[in-house]
Tab-separated table of C-alpha atoms in Angstrom:
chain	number	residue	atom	x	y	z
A	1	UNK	CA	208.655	41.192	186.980
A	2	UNK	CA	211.152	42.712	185.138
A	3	UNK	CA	212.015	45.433	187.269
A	4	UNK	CA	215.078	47.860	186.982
A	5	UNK	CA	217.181	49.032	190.252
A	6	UNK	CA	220.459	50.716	191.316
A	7	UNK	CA	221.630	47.900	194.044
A	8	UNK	CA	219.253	44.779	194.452
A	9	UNK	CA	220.273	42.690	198.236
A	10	UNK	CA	219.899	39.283	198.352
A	11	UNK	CA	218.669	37.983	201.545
A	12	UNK	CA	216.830	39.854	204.554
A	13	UNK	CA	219.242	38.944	206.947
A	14	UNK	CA	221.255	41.942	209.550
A	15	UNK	CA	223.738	42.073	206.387
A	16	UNK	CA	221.187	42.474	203.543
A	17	UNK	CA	218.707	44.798	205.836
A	18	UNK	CA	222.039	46.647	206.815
A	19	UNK	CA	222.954	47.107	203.210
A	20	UNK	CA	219.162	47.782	202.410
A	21	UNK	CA	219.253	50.984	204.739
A	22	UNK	CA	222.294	52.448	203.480
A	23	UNK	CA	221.392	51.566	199.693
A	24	UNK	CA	218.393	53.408	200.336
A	25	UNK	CA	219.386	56.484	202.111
A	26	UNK	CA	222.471	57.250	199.614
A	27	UNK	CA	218.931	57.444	197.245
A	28	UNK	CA	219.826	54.395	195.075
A	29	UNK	CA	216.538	52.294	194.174
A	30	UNK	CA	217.259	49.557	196.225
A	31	UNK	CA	215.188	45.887	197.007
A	32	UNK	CA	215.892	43.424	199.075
A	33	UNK	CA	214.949	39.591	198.037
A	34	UNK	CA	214.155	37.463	200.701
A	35	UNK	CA	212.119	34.268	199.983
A	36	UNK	CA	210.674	33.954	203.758
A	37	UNK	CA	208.209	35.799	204.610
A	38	UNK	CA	209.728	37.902	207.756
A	39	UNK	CA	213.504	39.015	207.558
A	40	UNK	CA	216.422	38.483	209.843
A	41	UNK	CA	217.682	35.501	209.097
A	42	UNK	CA	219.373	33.378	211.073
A	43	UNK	CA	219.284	36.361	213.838
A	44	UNK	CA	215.752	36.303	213.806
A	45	UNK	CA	215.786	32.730	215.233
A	46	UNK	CA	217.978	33.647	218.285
A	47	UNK	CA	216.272	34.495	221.005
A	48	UNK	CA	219.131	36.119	223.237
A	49	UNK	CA	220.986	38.381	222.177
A	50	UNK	CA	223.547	40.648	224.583
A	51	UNK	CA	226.210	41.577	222.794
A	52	UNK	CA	225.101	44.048	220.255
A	53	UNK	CA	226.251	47.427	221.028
A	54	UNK	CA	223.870	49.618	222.726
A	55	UNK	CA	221.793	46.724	224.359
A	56	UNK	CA	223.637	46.099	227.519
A	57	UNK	CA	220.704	44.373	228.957
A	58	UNK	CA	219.922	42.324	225.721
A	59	UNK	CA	217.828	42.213	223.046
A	60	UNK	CA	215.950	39.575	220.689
A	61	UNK	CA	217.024	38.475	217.554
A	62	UNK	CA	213.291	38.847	215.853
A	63	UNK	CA	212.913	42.626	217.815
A	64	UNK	CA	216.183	43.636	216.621
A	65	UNK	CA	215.958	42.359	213.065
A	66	UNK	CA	212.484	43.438	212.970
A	67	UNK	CA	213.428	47.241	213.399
A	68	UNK	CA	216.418	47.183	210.840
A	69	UNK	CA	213.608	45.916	208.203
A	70	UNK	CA	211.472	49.169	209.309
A	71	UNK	CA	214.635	51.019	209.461
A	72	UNK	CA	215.206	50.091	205.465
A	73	UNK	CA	211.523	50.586	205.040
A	74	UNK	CA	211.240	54.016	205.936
A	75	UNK	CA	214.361	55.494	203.481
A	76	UNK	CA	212.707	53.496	201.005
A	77	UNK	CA	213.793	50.003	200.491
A	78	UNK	CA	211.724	47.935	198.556
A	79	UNK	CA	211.239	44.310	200.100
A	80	UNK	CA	210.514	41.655	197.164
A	81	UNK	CA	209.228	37.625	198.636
A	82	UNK	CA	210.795	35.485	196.257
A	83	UNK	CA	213.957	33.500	195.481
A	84	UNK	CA	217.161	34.539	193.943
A	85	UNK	CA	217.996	31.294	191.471
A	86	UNK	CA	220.798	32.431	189.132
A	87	UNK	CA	222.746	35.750	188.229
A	88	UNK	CA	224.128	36.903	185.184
A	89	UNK	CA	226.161	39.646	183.840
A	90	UNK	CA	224.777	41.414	180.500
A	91	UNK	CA	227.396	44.161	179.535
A	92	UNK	CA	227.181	46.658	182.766
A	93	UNK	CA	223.418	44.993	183.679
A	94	UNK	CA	223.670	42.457	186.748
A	95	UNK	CA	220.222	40.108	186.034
A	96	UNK	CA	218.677	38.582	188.916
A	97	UNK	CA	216.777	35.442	187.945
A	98	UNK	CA	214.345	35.083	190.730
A	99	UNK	CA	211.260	32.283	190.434
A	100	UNK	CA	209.189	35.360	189.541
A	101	UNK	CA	210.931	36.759	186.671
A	102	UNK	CA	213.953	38.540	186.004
A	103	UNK	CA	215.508	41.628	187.615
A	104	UNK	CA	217.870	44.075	186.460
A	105	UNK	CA	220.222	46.052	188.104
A	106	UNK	CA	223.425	48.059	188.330
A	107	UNK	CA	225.293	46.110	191.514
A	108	UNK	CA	224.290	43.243	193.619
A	109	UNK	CA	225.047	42.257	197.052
A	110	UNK	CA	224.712	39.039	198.405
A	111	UNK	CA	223.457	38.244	201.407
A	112	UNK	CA	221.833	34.739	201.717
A	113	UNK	CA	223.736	33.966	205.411
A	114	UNK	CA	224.186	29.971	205.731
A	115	UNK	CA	222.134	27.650	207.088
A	116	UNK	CA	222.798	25.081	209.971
A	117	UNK	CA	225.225	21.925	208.919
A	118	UNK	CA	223.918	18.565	208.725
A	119	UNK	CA	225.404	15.841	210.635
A	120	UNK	CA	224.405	12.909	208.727
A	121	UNK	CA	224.181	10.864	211.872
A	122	UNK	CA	221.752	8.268	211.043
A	123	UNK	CA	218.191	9.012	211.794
A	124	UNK	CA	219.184	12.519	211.501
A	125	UNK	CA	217.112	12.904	208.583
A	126	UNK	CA	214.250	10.391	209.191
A	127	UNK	CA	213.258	12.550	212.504
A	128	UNK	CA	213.593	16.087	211.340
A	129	UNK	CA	210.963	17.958	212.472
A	130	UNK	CA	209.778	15.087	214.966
A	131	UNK	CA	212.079	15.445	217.805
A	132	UNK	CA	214.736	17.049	215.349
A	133	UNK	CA	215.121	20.302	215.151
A	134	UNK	CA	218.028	23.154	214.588
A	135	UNK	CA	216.885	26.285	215.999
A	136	UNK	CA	215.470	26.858	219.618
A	137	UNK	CA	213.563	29.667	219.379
A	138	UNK	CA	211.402	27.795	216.656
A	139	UNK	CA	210.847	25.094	218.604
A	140	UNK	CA	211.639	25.448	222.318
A	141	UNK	CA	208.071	25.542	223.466
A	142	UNK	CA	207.415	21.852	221.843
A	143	UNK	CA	209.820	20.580	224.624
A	144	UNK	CA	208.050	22.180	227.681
A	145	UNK	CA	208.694	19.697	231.044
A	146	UNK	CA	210.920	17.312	228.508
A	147	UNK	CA	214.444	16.528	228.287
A	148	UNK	CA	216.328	17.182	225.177
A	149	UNK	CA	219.780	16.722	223.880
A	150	UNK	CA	222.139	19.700	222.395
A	151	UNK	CA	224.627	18.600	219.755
A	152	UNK	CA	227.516	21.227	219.695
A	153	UNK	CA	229.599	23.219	222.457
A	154	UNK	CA	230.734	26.587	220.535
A	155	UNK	CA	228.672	29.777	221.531
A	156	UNK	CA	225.666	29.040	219.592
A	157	UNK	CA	225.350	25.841	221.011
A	158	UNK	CA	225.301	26.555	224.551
A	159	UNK	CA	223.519	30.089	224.417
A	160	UNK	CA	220.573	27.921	222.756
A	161	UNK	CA	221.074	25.165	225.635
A	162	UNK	CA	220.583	27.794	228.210
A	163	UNK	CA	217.777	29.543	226.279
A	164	UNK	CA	216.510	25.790	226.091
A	165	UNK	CA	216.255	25.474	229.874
A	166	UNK	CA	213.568	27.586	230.099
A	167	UNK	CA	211.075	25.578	228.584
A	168	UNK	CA	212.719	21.598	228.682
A	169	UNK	CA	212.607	19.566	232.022
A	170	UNK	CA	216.605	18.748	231.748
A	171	UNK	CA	218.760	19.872	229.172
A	172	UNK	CA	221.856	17.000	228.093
A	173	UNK	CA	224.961	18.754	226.109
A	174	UNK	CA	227.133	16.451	224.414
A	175	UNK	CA	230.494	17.391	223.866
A	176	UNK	CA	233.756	16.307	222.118
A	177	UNK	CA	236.521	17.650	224.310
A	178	UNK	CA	237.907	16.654	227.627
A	179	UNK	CA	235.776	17.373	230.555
A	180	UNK	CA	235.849	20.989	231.036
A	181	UNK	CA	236.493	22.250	227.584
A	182	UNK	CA	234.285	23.836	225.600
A	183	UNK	CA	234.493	25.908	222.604
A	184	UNK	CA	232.031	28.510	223.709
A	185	UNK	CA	233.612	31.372	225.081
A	186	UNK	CA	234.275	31.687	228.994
A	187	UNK	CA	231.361	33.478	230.258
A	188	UNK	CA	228.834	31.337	227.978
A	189	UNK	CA	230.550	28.252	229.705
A	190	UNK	CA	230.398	29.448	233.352
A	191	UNK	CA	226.234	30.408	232.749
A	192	UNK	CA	225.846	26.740	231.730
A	193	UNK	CA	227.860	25.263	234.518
A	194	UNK	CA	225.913	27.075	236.450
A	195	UNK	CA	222.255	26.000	235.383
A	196	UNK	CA	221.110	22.978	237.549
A	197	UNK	CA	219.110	21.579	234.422
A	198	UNK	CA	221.851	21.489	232.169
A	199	UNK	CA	224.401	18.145	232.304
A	200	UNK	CA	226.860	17.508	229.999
A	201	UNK	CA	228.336	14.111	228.411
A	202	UNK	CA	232.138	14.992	227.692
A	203	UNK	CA	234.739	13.014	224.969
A	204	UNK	CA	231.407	12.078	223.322
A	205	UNK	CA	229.532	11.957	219.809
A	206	UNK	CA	226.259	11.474	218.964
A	207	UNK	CA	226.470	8.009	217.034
A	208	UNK	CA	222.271	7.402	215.934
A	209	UNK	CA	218.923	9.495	216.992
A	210	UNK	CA	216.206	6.685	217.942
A	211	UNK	CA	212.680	6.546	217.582
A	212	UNK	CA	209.247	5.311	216.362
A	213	UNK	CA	206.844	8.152	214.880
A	214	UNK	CA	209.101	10.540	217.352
A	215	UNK	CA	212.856	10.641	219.172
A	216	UNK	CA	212.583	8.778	221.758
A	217	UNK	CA	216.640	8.663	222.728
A	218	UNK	CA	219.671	8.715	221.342
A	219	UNK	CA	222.500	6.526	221.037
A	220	UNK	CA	226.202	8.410	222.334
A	221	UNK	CA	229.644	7.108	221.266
A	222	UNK	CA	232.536	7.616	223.975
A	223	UNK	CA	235.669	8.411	221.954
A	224	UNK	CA	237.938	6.807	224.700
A	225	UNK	CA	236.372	3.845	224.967
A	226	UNK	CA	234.285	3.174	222.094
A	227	UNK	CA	231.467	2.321	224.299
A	228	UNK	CA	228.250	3.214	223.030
A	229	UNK	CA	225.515	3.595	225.669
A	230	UNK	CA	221.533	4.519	224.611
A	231	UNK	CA	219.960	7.449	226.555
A	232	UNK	CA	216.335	8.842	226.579
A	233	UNK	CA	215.076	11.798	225.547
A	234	UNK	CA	212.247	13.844	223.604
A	235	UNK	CA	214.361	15.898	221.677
A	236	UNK	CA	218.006	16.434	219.516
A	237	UNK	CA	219.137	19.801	219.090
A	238	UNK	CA	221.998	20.229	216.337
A	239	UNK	CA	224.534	23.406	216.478
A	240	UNK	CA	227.634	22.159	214.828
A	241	UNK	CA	227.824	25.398	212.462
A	242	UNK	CA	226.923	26.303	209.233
A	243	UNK	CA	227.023	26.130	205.294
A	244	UNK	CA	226.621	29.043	203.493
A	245	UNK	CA	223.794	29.383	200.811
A	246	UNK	CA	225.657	30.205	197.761
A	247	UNK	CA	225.341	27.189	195.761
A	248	UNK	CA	223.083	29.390	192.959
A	249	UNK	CA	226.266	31.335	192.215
A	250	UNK	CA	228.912	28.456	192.241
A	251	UNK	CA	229.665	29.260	188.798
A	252	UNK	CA	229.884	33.025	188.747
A	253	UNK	CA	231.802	33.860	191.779
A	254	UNK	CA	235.029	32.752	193.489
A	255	UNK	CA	235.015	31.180	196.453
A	256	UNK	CA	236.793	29.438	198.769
A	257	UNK	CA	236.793	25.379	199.441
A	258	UNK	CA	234.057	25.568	202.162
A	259	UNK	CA	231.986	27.564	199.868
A	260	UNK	CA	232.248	30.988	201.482
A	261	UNK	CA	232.601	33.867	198.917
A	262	UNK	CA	236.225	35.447	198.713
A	263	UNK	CA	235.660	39.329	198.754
A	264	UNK	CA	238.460	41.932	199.385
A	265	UNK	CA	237.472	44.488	202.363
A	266	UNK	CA	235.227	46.723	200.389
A	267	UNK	CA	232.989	43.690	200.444
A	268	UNK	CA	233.851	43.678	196.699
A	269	UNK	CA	233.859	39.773	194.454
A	270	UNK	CA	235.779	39.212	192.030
A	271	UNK	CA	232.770	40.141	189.627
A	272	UNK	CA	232.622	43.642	188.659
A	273	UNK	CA	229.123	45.195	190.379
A	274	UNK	CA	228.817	42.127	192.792
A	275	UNK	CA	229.559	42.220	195.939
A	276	UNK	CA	228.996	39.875	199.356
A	277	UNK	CA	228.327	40.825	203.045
A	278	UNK	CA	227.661	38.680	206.068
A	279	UNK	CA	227.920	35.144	206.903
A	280	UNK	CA	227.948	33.867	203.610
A	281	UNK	CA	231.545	35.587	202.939
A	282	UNK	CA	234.881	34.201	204.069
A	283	UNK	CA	235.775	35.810	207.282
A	284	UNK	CA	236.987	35.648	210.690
A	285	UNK	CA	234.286	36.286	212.807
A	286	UNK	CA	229.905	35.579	212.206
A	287	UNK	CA	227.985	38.095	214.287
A	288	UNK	CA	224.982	39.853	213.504
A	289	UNK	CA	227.316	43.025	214.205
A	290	UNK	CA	230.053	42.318	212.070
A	291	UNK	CA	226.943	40.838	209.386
A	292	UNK	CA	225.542	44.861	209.520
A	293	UNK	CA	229.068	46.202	209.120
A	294	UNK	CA	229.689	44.375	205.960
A	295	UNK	CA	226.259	45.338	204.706
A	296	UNK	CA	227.309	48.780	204.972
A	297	UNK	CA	230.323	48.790	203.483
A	298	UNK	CA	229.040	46.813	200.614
A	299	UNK	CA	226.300	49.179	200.082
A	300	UNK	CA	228.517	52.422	200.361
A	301	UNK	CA	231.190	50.097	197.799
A	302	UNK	CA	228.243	50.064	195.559
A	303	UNK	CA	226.972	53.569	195.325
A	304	UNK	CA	230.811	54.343	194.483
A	305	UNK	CA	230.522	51.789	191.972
A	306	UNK	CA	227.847	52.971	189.882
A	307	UNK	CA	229.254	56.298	190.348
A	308	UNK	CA	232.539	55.400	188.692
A	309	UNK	CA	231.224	53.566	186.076
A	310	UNK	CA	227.986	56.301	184.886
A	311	UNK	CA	230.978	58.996	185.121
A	312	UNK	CA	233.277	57.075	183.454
A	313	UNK	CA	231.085	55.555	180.616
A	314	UNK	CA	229.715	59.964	180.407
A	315	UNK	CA	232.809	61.631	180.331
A	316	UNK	CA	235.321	58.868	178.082
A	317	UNK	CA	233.575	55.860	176.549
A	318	UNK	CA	230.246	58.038	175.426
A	319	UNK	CA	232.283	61.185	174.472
A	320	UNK	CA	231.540	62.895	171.024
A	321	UNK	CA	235.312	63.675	170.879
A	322	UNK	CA	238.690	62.309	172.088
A	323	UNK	CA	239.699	62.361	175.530
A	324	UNK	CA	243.022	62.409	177.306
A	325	UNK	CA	242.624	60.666	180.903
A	326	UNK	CA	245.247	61.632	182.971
A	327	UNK	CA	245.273	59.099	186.330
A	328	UNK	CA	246.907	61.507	189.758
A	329	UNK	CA	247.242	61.702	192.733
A	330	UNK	CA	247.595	64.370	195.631
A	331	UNK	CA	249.899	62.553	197.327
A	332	UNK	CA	252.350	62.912	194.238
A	333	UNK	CA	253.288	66.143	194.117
A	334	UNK	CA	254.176	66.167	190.104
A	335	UNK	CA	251.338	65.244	189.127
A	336	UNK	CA	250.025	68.731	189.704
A	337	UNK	CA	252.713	70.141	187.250
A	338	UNK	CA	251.502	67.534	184.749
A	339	UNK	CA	247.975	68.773	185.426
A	340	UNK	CA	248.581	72.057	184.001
A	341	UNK	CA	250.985	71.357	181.475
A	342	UNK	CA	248.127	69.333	179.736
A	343	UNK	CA	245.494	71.970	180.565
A	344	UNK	CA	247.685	74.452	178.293
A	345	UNK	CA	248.019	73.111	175.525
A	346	UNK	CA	244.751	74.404	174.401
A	347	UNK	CA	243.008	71.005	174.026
A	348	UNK	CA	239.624	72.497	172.948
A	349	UNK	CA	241.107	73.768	169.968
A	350	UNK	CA	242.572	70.291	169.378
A	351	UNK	CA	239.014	69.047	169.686
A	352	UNK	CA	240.436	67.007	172.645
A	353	UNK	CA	238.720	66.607	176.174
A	354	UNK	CA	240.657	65.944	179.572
A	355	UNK	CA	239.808	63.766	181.846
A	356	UNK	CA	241.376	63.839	185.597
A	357	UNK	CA	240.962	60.738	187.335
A	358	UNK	CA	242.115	60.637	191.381
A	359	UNK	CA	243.201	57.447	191.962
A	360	UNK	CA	243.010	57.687	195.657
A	361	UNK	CA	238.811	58.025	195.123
A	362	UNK	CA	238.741	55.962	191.913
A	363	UNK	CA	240.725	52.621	192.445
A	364	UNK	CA	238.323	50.711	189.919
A	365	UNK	CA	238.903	52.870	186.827
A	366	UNK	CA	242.649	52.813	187.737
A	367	UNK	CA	242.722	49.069	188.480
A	368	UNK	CA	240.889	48.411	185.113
A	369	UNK	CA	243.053	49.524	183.078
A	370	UNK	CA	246.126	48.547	185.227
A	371	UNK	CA	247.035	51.994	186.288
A	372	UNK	CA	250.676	50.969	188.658
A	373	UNK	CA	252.697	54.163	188.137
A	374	UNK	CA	251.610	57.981	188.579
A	375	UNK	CA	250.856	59.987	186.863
A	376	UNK	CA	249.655	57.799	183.815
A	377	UNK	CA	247.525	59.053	180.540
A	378	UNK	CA	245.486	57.489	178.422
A	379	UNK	CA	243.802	58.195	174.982
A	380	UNK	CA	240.588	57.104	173.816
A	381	UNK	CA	239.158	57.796	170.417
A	382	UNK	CA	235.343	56.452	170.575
A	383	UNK	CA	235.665	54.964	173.717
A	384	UNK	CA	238.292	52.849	172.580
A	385	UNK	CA	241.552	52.953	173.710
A	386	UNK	CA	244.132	53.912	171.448
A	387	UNK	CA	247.352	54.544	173.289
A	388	UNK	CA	248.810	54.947	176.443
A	389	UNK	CA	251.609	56.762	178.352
A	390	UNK	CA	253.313	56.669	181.711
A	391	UNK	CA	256.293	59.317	180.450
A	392	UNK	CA	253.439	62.179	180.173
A	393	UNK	CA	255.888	65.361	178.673
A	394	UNK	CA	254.445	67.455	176.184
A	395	UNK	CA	256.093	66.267	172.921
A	396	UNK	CA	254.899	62.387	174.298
A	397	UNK	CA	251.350	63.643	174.438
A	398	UNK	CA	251.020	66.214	171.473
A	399	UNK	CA	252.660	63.237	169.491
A	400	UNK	CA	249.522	60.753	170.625
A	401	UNK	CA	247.101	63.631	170.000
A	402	UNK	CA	248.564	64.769	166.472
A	403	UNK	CA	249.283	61.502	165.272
């Protein structure tokens, strides 16, 4: 493969397809991996979908993630089918190791979402995909005139129950609270009290899934009690949250104990040129809108990126003479009287270049080299730095220069 971009997205999700169309459109070559063979993510696989702005009557997750992918498409995002395995960091080269072949690139977002958490409850496993299943949309239309049990009581859960009622004969929610308590949000709750085919088992877990080739019940533990009573039913339905995917960059990037990547608000990691967006990054609230804000920000923190580092590495590290950086500021007023003190003292027949750095637009040159008081100057000689001042008078800097 061995292919060379700007900004390279991993995952197709409403983050990645998000970052995808801004990538594009600031004109950076941008790609965007995604190993399955539509996008959208976990979006794609929920069927309603009301509370994205602009759709007051609703949309669906596959329609909506569907015309962000064309959206990226048409300023030019490149969409590549394989799987992200590894990244490393060569000098200012991010390389993607995918299970085609390597990419290269100047920044990376990722974007790989989570995927739904595993109970463990026996026979969990054993009847995956035969009577258990963790998305609705997928396989809602297998349970048509049957009765199926949901596993979870937040949003997702009980948007997925209703969305199950359409097709399923009854529809049993089990939940852990008190009867009457719920963790889905108000109006979620009072749609599913209102449904006559959805009942609810309350102060309850789901102990065992029972079968023979398929569920055929499932065996419910009463927390007050202890009692454990068998029920019947065609199908188990698990929405008890999510893990994000970022075990193929455990060792690169920090993150936090559940495994969610730690970025500051510019969607930035603590790796230079990498930066995360969407579910899979520690935040406060997982929606497909707050997913395609952090896409754009992370894609706007990256064109800034590359810009700061191609100007930086032009106009200091690859200069064919020394150069004075000064680091200002507008909102310090003296550093525009240490401004033009430096530009007369007739660097260019010093053989000297200046540099003038805004640290309001350029926080990662300033926070590279540690850059806490204004104005601040430093020398390089080579693109190596050779000295450094924060008292910036004449004498101070004709002293660095002469000496």
């Amino acid at each position: 493969m061995n292919k060379e971009y700007d900004l390279l997205i991993i995952g197709g999700g409403p983050a990645g397809l998000a970052a995808g169309i801004y990538g594009s459109r600031a004109k950076l070559k941008t790609a965007i991996i995604e190993k399955k063979r539509k996008p959208g993510g976990q979006a794609a696989t929920t069927e309603e979908m009301e509370n994205y702005p602009g759709f007051a009557q609703g949309t669906t997750g596959p329609e909506l993630t569907k015309r962000m992918a064309e959206h990226a498409k048409a300023f030019g995002a490149e969409f590549i089918r394989t799987e992200a395995l590894e990244i490393k960091c060569e000098g200012d080269k991010r390389i993607v190791k995918t299970r085609d072949g390597d990419l290269v690139t100047k920044t990376v977002i990722i974007a790989t979402g989570a995927e739904p958490r595993v109970l463990g409850v026996k026979g969990e496993g054993e009847f995956r995909g035969r009577g258990v299943s963790y998305c609705a949309t997928c396989d809602a239309d297998f349970y048509t005139d049957l009765d199926v049990v949901v596993v979870g009581n937040g949003d997702a859960a009980v948007e997925e129950a209703i969305y199950l009622t359409r097709f399923a004969r009854k529809v049993t929610i089990i939940v852990v609270h008190d009867e009457g308590i719920m963790d889905a949000t108000k109006v979620i709750q009072e749609r599913a009290y209102a449904n006559p085919k959805i009942d609810f088992v309350w102060n309850s877990v789901l102990e065992e899934v029972v079968g023979d080739e398929v569920v055929t019940g499932v065996k419910i533990k009463n927390l007050k009690t202890g009692e454990i009573t068998e029920m019947p039913c065609d199908g188990v339905f698990f929405f008890v949250g999510t893990v994000p995917k970022t075990d193929f960059v455990k060792d690169l990037i920090e993150m936090d104990d559940f495994g969610y990547i730690i970025t500051n608000d510019k969607m930035e990691t603590n790796v230079p040129g990498i930066f995360a967006a969407g579910d899979v990054r520690q935040k406060y609230l997982r929606q497909v809108v707050t997913a395609a804000a952090d896409g754009a920000i992370a894609a706007t923190a990256a064109e800034k990126y590359i810009a700061e580092e191609e100007g930086f590495k032009t106009d200091v590290l690859n200069a064919d003479k020394p150069v004075l950086v000064i680091f200002w500021s507008p909102t310090v007023e003296s550093t525009f009287d240490t401004i033009n003190m430096l530009e007369n003292l007739g660097l260019e027949e010093k053989n000297v270049k200046l540099v003038k750095i805004d640290t309001y637009k350029n926080r990662l040159i300033a926070d590279r080299y540690e850059i806490k008081n204004i104005p601040t100057l430093l020398y390089f000689v080579d693109g190596e730095l050779k000295n450094r001042l924060e008292d910036v008078t004449k004498e101070n800097v004709l002293k660095i220069i002469e000496g």
